[in-house]
């Protein structure tokens, strides 16, 4: 598995100019595990500053719409995402992040946020929590 | 690989009640190849009707924000997506679709829309088109 190599600041600026931020100044960000199974872990949002920080540091930083601030993934929970590769889509309004995930991506303690699978009977969980939310955030209680 | 089995109409209604559509009535929809490499193919949007149709038929139907209408993937290009599994995320505002993709997902003729990879020099294409956009949409010219 290759490692992410950050462009310099001026090159990052040019890359950011290729991203099409929406009316709220955001692009969609999809995190996919760089492990062989390629599990999609979560979807969140990035503003220009979050994408700049992610591309400059190789540590994934989202923008929290509810808290209206940068959200350095794992800063609170320790469940960090190390960037392996970042890819803009054809129209620049979404970015795919291949990441090495420390622990779990989901605040429920599951590896992936996409665990409510549609089955004939309704929704079924595809996985159980690996850690309790209480344990994930215990150090901040 | 398992096949998708559609719930009945009343069960689909209950599932739709678990989705959290945004102020525009949309959820984000991520299509991932059900092939072994798990390539993320594209990201688009679904309104309630598009998600209902997708879950009822097993054929992926998005909502086109630019055209403001249902977008039955492949109806124009022939590049259809057959649903293998659909999964809502923890807070219900995004859905992951595992799909069997006929041909290519991207309107540029590439398999995936996420082909602009960040490298130290800027952006580099990860893949070349497999078919020209002109050929993709030729029957409608």
Short mmCIF file of C-alpha atoms in Angstrom, two decimals:
data_model
loop_
_atom_site.label_atom_id
_atom_site.label_comp_id
_atom_site.label_asym_id
_atom_site.label_seq_id
_atom_site.Cartn_x
_atom_site.Cartn_y
_atom_site.Cartn_z
CA UNK A 1 0.00 0.00 0.00
CA UNK A 2 1.37 3.35 -1.01
CA UNK A 3 1.53 6.28 1.35
CA UNK A 4 0.07 9.68 0.76
CA UNK A 5 2.51 12.37 -0.32
CA UNK A 6 1.33 15.91 0.23
CA UNK A 7 1.69 18.54 -2.50
CA UNK A 8 3.17 21.88 -1.47
CA UNK A 9 0.95 24.75 -0.38
CA UNK A 10 0.68 26.45 -3.77
CA UNK A 11 -0.14 23.17 -5.50
CA UNK A 12 -2.82 22.47 -2.89
CA UNK A 13 -4.32 25.88 -3.65
CA UNK A 14 -4.57 24.93 -7.32
CA UNK A 15 -6.19 21.60 -6.42
CA UNK A 16 -8.70 23.40 -4.19
CA UNK A 17 -9.63 25.57 -7.16
CA UNK A 18 -10.72 22.38 -8.95
CA UNK A 19 -13.16 21.53 -6.14
CA UNK A 20 -16.69 22.87 -6.54
CA UNK A 21 -17.91 23.88 -3.10
CA UNK A 22 -21.68 24.19 -2.86
CA UNK A 23 -23.75 27.17 -1.67
CA UNK A 24 -22.76 26.27 1.91
CA UNK A 25 -19.10 26.10 0.91
CA UNK A 26 -18.94 22.31 1.21
CA UNK A 27 -17.99 19.22 -0.75
CA UNK A 28 -19.08 15.70 0.17
CA UNK A 29 -16.30 13.50 1.54
CA UNK A 30 -16.44 9.71 1.47
CA UNK A 31 -13.98 7.70 3.55
CA UNK A 32 -13.14 4.23 2.26
CA UNK A 33 -10.88 1.79 4.04
CA UNK A 34 -7.56 1.26 2.28
CA UNK A 35 -7.69 -2.33 3.51
CA UNK A 36 -8.28 -5.00 0.90
CA UNK A 37 -12.05 -5.20 1.45
CA UNK A 38 -12.47 -1.53 0.56
CA UNK A 39 -15.26 -0.96 3.06
CA UNK A 40 -16.93 2.43 2.80
CA UNK A 41 -16.64 3.77 6.33
CA UNK A 42 -18.55 7.06 6.44
CA UNK A 43 -19.66 10.14 4.59
CA UNK A 44 -19.21 13.67 5.91
CA UNK A 45 -18.46 17.17 4.64
CA UNK A 46 -15.45 19.37 4.05
CA UNK A 47 -15.17 23.09 3.55
CA UNK A 48 -12.15 24.54 1.76
CA UNK A 49 -10.15 24.79 4.98
CA UNK A 50 -10.88 21.19 5.99
CA UNK A 51 -9.87 19.88 2.57
CA UNK A 52 -6.74 22.05 2.63
CA UNK A 53 -5.74 20.73 6.05
CA UNK A 54 -6.45 17.13 5.01
CA UNK A 55 -4.33 17.43 1.87
CA UNK A 56 -1.53 19.28 3.67
CA UNK A 57 -1.24 17.02 6.72
CA UNK A 58 -2.45 13.62 5.49
CA UNK A 59 -4.72 13.49 8.56
CA UNK A 60 -8.40 13.59 7.67
CA UNK A 61 -10.21 16.72 8.83
CA UNK A 62 -13.92 17.24 8.10
CA UNK A 63 -16.21 20.20 8.67
CA UNK A 64 -18.94 19.65 11.24
CA UNK A 65 -22.15 21.24 10.00
CA UNK A 66 -23.78 20.94 13.42
CA UNK A 67 -20.86 22.46 15.32
CA UNK A 68 -19.86 24.75 12.44
CA UNK A 69 -16.18 24.10 12.93
CA UNK A 70 -13.33 21.92 11.69
CA UNK A 71 -13.67 18.34 12.86
CA UNK A 72 -10.29 16.66 13.10
CA UNK A 73 -11.43 13.06 12.92
CA UNK A 74 -10.34 11.20 16.04
CA UNK A 75 -9.32 14.27 18.01
CA UNK A 76 -11.93 13.42 20.63
CA UNK A 77 -12.34 9.66 20.19
CA UNK A 78 -8.82 8.73 19.14
CA UNK A 79 -10.30 7.01 16.05
CA UNK A 80 -8.12 8.80 13.51
CA UNK A 81 -8.01 8.50 9.73
CA UNK A 82 -4.66 8.59 7.99
CA UNK A 83 -4.91 9.52 4.34
CA UNK A 84 -3.60 7.06 1.75
CA UNK A 85 -5.09 8.67 -1.35
CA UNK A 86 -7.50 11.52 -2.11
CA UNK A 87 -9.51 11.70 -5.35
CA UNK A 88 -11.87 14.38 -6.60
CA UNK A 89 -14.79 13.26 -8.73
CA UNK A 90 -15.51 14.33 -12.30
CA UNK A 91 -17.44 17.45 -11.35
CA UNK A 92 -15.39 18.28 -8.26
CA UNK A 93 -18.20 18.30 -5.70
CA UNK A 94 -17.20 15.09 -3.94
CA UNK A 95 -13.91 13.70 -2.71
CA UNK A 96 -13.04 10.07 -2.05
CA UNK A 97 -10.55 9.45 0.76
CA UNK A 98 -8.76 6.13 1.00
CA UNK A 99 -7.76 5.92 4.66
CA UNK A 100 -6.10 3.83 7.28
CA UNK A 101 -8.69 3.90 10.05
CA UNK A 102 -7.56 3.65 13.66
CA UNK A 103 -10.26 1.64 15.44
CA UNK A 104 -13.75 2.39 14.20
CA UNK A 105 -15.21 5.13 12.00
CA UNK A 106 -18.73 5.30 13.46
CA UNK A 107 -19.69 7.11 16.65
CA UNK A 108 -21.81 4.05 17.53
CA UNK A 109 -18.62 2.01 17.88
CA UNK A 110 -19.03 0.21 14.57
CA UNK A 111 -16.33 0.03 11.91
CA UNK A 112 -18.62 1.60 9.28
CA UNK A 113 -21.52 4.02 9.57
CA UNK A 114 -23.34 2.10 6.82
CA UNK A 115 -24.66 -0.74 8.94
CA UNK A 116 -28.47 -0.53 8.40
CA UNK A 117 -28.90 -3.01 5.54
CA UNK A 118 -32.17 -3.25 3.64
CA UNK A 119 -33.53 -6.81 3.78
CA UNK A 120 -37.02 -8.10 2.94
CA UNK A 121 -38.06 -7.73 6.60
CA UNK A 122 -36.86 -4.10 6.88
CA UNK A 123 -33.47 -2.96 8.20
CA UNK A 124 -30.90 -5.33 9.69
CA UNK A 125 -27.60 -4.38 11.30
CA UNK A 126 -24.66 -5.71 9.35
CA UNK A 127 -22.32 -5.48 12.32
CA UNK A 128 -22.35 -5.05 16.10
CA UNK A 129 -20.42 -2.30 17.87
CA UNK A 130 -16.78 -3.19 18.50
CA UNK A 131 -16.56 -0.70 21.34
CA UNK A 132 -19.28 1.10 23.29
CA UNK A 133 -19.86 4.79 22.57
CA UNK A 134 -19.27 5.38 26.29
CA UNK A 135 -15.81 3.83 26.06
CA UNK A 136 -15.06 5.72 22.84
CA UNK A 137 -15.67 9.08 24.45
CA UNK A 138 -14.91 8.15 28.08
CA UNK A 139 -11.86 10.33 28.42
CA UNK A 140 -14.00 13.40 27.90
CA UNK A 141 -16.72 12.59 30.43
CA UNK B 1 -22.43 -12.61 -4.39
CA UNK B 2 -25.91 -12.38 -2.97
CA UNK B 3 -28.74 -10.77 -4.88
CA UNK B 4 -30.89 -7.95 -3.64
CA UNK B 5 -34.33 -8.96 -2.40
CA UNK B 6 -36.87 -6.15 -2.31
CA UNK B 7 -39.08 -5.64 0.74
CA UNK B 8 -42.81 -5.17 0.09
CA UNK B 9 -44.29 -1.69 -0.34
CA UNK B 10 -45.32 -1.17 3.28
CA UNK B 11 -41.91 -2.29 4.57
CA UNK B 12 -40.22 0.09 2.13
CA UNK B 13 -42.39 2.90 3.53
CA UNK B 14 -41.08 2.11 7.03
CA UNK B 15 -37.49 2.06 5.76
CA UNK B 16 -38.00 5.43 4.07
CA UNK B 17 -39.16 6.81 7.41
CA UNK B 18 -35.67 5.96 8.77
CA UNK B 19 -34.00 8.09 6.10
CA UNK B 20 -33.37 11.71 7.00
CA UNK B 21 -33.96 13.76 3.89
CA UNK B 22 -32.38 17.21 4.03
CA UNK B 23 -34.04 20.59 3.51
CA UNK B 24 -34.06 19.87 -0.24
CA UNK B 25 -35.64 16.48 0.39
CA UNK B 26 -32.47 14.57 -0.50
CA UNK B 27 -30.09 11.97 0.87
CA UNK B 28 -26.59 11.37 -0.46
CA UNK B 29 -26.19 8.12 -2.40
CA UNK B 30 -22.83 6.43 -2.88
CA UNK B 31 -22.50 3.65 -5.47
CA UNK B 32 -19.80 1.07 -4.79
CA UNK B 33 -18.97 -1.78 -7.13
CA UNK B 34 -20.00 -5.16 -5.78
CA UNK B 35 -16.93 -6.59 -7.51
CA UNK B 36 -14.10 -7.77 -5.29
CA UNK B 37 -12.12 -4.53 -5.50
CA UNK B 38 -15.00 -2.53 -4.05
CA UNK B 39 -14.32 0.54 -6.18
CA UNK B 40 -16.40 3.57 -5.26
CA UNK B 41 -18.04 4.49 -8.56
CA UNK B 42 -19.95 7.73 -7.98
CA UNK B 43 -21.91 9.88 -5.59
CA UNK B 44 -25.27 11.38 -6.40
CA UNK B 45 -28.56 12.23 -4.69
CA UNK B 46 -31.91 10.58 -4.07
CA UNK B 47 -35.22 12.05 -3.03
CA UNK B 48 -37.81 9.87 -1.32
CA UNK B 49 -39.30 8.73 -4.61
CA UNK B 50 -35.91 7.80 -6.08
CA UNK B 51 -34.97 5.78 -3.01
CA UNK B 52 -38.40 4.13 -3.03
CA UNK B 53 -38.05 3.15 -6.68
CA UNK B 54 -34.51 1.88 -6.14
CA UNK B 55 -35.54 -0.29 -3.19
CA UNK B 56 -38.69 -1.55 -4.93
CA UNK B 57 -37.14 -2.40 -8.29
CA UNK B 58 -33.49 -3.16 -7.48
CA UNK B 59 -32.54 -0.81 -10.34
CA UNK B 60 -30.72 2.29 -9.12
CA UNK B 61 -32.63 5.53 -9.62
CA UNK B 62 -31.18 8.87 -8.49
CA UNK B 63 -32.67 12.34 -8.40
CA UNK B 64 -31.06 14.83 -10.75
CA UNK B 65 -30.74 18.18 -9.00
CA UNK B 66 -29.97 19.97 -12.27
CA UNK B 67 -32.89 18.46 -14.18
CA UNK B 68 -35.12 18.25 -11.08
CA UNK B 69 -36.43 14.83 -11.99
CA UNK B 70 -35.85 11.16 -11.37
CA UNK B 71 -32.68 9.91 -13.00
CA UNK B 72 -32.92 6.23 -13.84
CA UNK B 73 -29.24 5.46 -14.09
CA UNK B 74 -28.41 4.11 -17.52
CA UNK B 75 -31.75 5.00 -19.09
CA UNK B 76 -29.95 7.26 -21.56
CA UNK B 77 -26.47 5.74 -21.67
CA UNK B 78 -27.32 2.08 -21.09
CA UNK B 79 -24.83 2.06 -18.19
CA UNK B 80 -27.24 0.64 -15.61
CA UNK B 81 -26.68 -0.17 -11.96
CA UNK B 82 -28.28 -3.28 -10.53
CA UNK B 83 -28.63 -3.19 -6.78
CA UNK B 84 -26.93 -5.91 -4.73
CA UNK B 85 -27.30 -4.33 -1.27
CA UNK B 86 -28.50 -0.98 0.12
CA UNK B 87 -27.38 0.35 3.49
CA UNK B 88 -28.41 3.48 5.36
CA UNK B 89 -25.83 5.13 7.54
CA UNK B 90 -26.07 5.72 11.28
CA UNK B 91 -27.90 9.02 11.00
CA UNK B 92 -29.90 8.13 7.89
CA UNK B 93 -28.75 10.96 5.64
CA UNK B 94 -26.62 8.83 3.32
CA UNK B 95 -27.16 5.50 1.59
CA UNK B 96 -24.50 3.11 0.32
CA UNK B 97 -25.46 1.09 -2.75
CA UNK B 98 -23.50 -1.99 -3.67
CA UNK B 99 -24.13 -2.41 -7.38
CA UNK B 100 -23.39 -4.44 -10.44
CA UNK B 101 -22.41 -1.74 -12.91
CA UNK B 102 -23.08 -2.28 -16.60
CA UNK B 103 -20.16 -0.65 -18.39
CA UNK B 104 -18.98 2.54 -16.75
CA UNK B 105 -20.43 4.78 -14.05
CA UNK B 106 -18.97 8.13 -15.14
CA UNK B 107 -20.34 10.30 -17.93
CA UNK B 108 -16.72 10.81 -19.07
CA UNK B 109 -16.57 7.12 -20.00
CA UNK B 110 -14.50 6.10 -16.99
CA UNK B 111 -15.44 3.28 -14.65
CA UNK B 112 -15.44 5.60 -11.61
CA UNK B 113 -16.13 9.32 -11.27
CA UNK B 114 -13.32 9.56 -8.69
CA UNK B 115 -10.40 9.67 -11.09
CA UNK B 116 -8.65 12.98 -10.20
CA UNK B 117 -6.04 11.73 -7.74
CA UNK B 118 -4.04 14.16 -5.60
CA UNK B 119 -0.31 13.66 -6.17
CA UNK B 120 2.61 15.91 -5.23
CA UNK B 121 2.48 17.55 -8.67
CA UNK B 122 -1.26 18.29 -8.53
CA UNK B 123 -4.05 16.12 -9.95
CA UNK B 124 -3.40 12.99 -11.99
CA UNK B 125 -6.01 10.84 -13.73
CA UNK B 126 -6.13 7.34 -12.28
CA UNK B 127 -7.76 5.89 -15.37
CA UNK B 128 -8.45 6.70 -19.01
CA UNK B 129 -11.95 6.61 -20.51
CA UNK B 130 -13.04 3.14 -21.60
CA UNK B 131 -15.55 4.60 -24.01
CA UNK B 132 -15.94 8.10 -25.41
CA UNK B 133 -18.77 10.27 -24.09
CA UNK B 134 -19.89 10.62 -27.71
CA UNK B 135 -20.26 6.86 -28.02
CA UNK B 136 -21.98 6.64 -24.63
CA UNK B 137 -24.71 9.02 -25.63
CA UNK B 138 -24.60 8.47 -29.40
CA UNK B 139 -28.06 7.02 -29.71
CA UNK B 140 -29.52 10.29 -28.47
CA UNK B 141 -27.65 12.61 -30.81
#
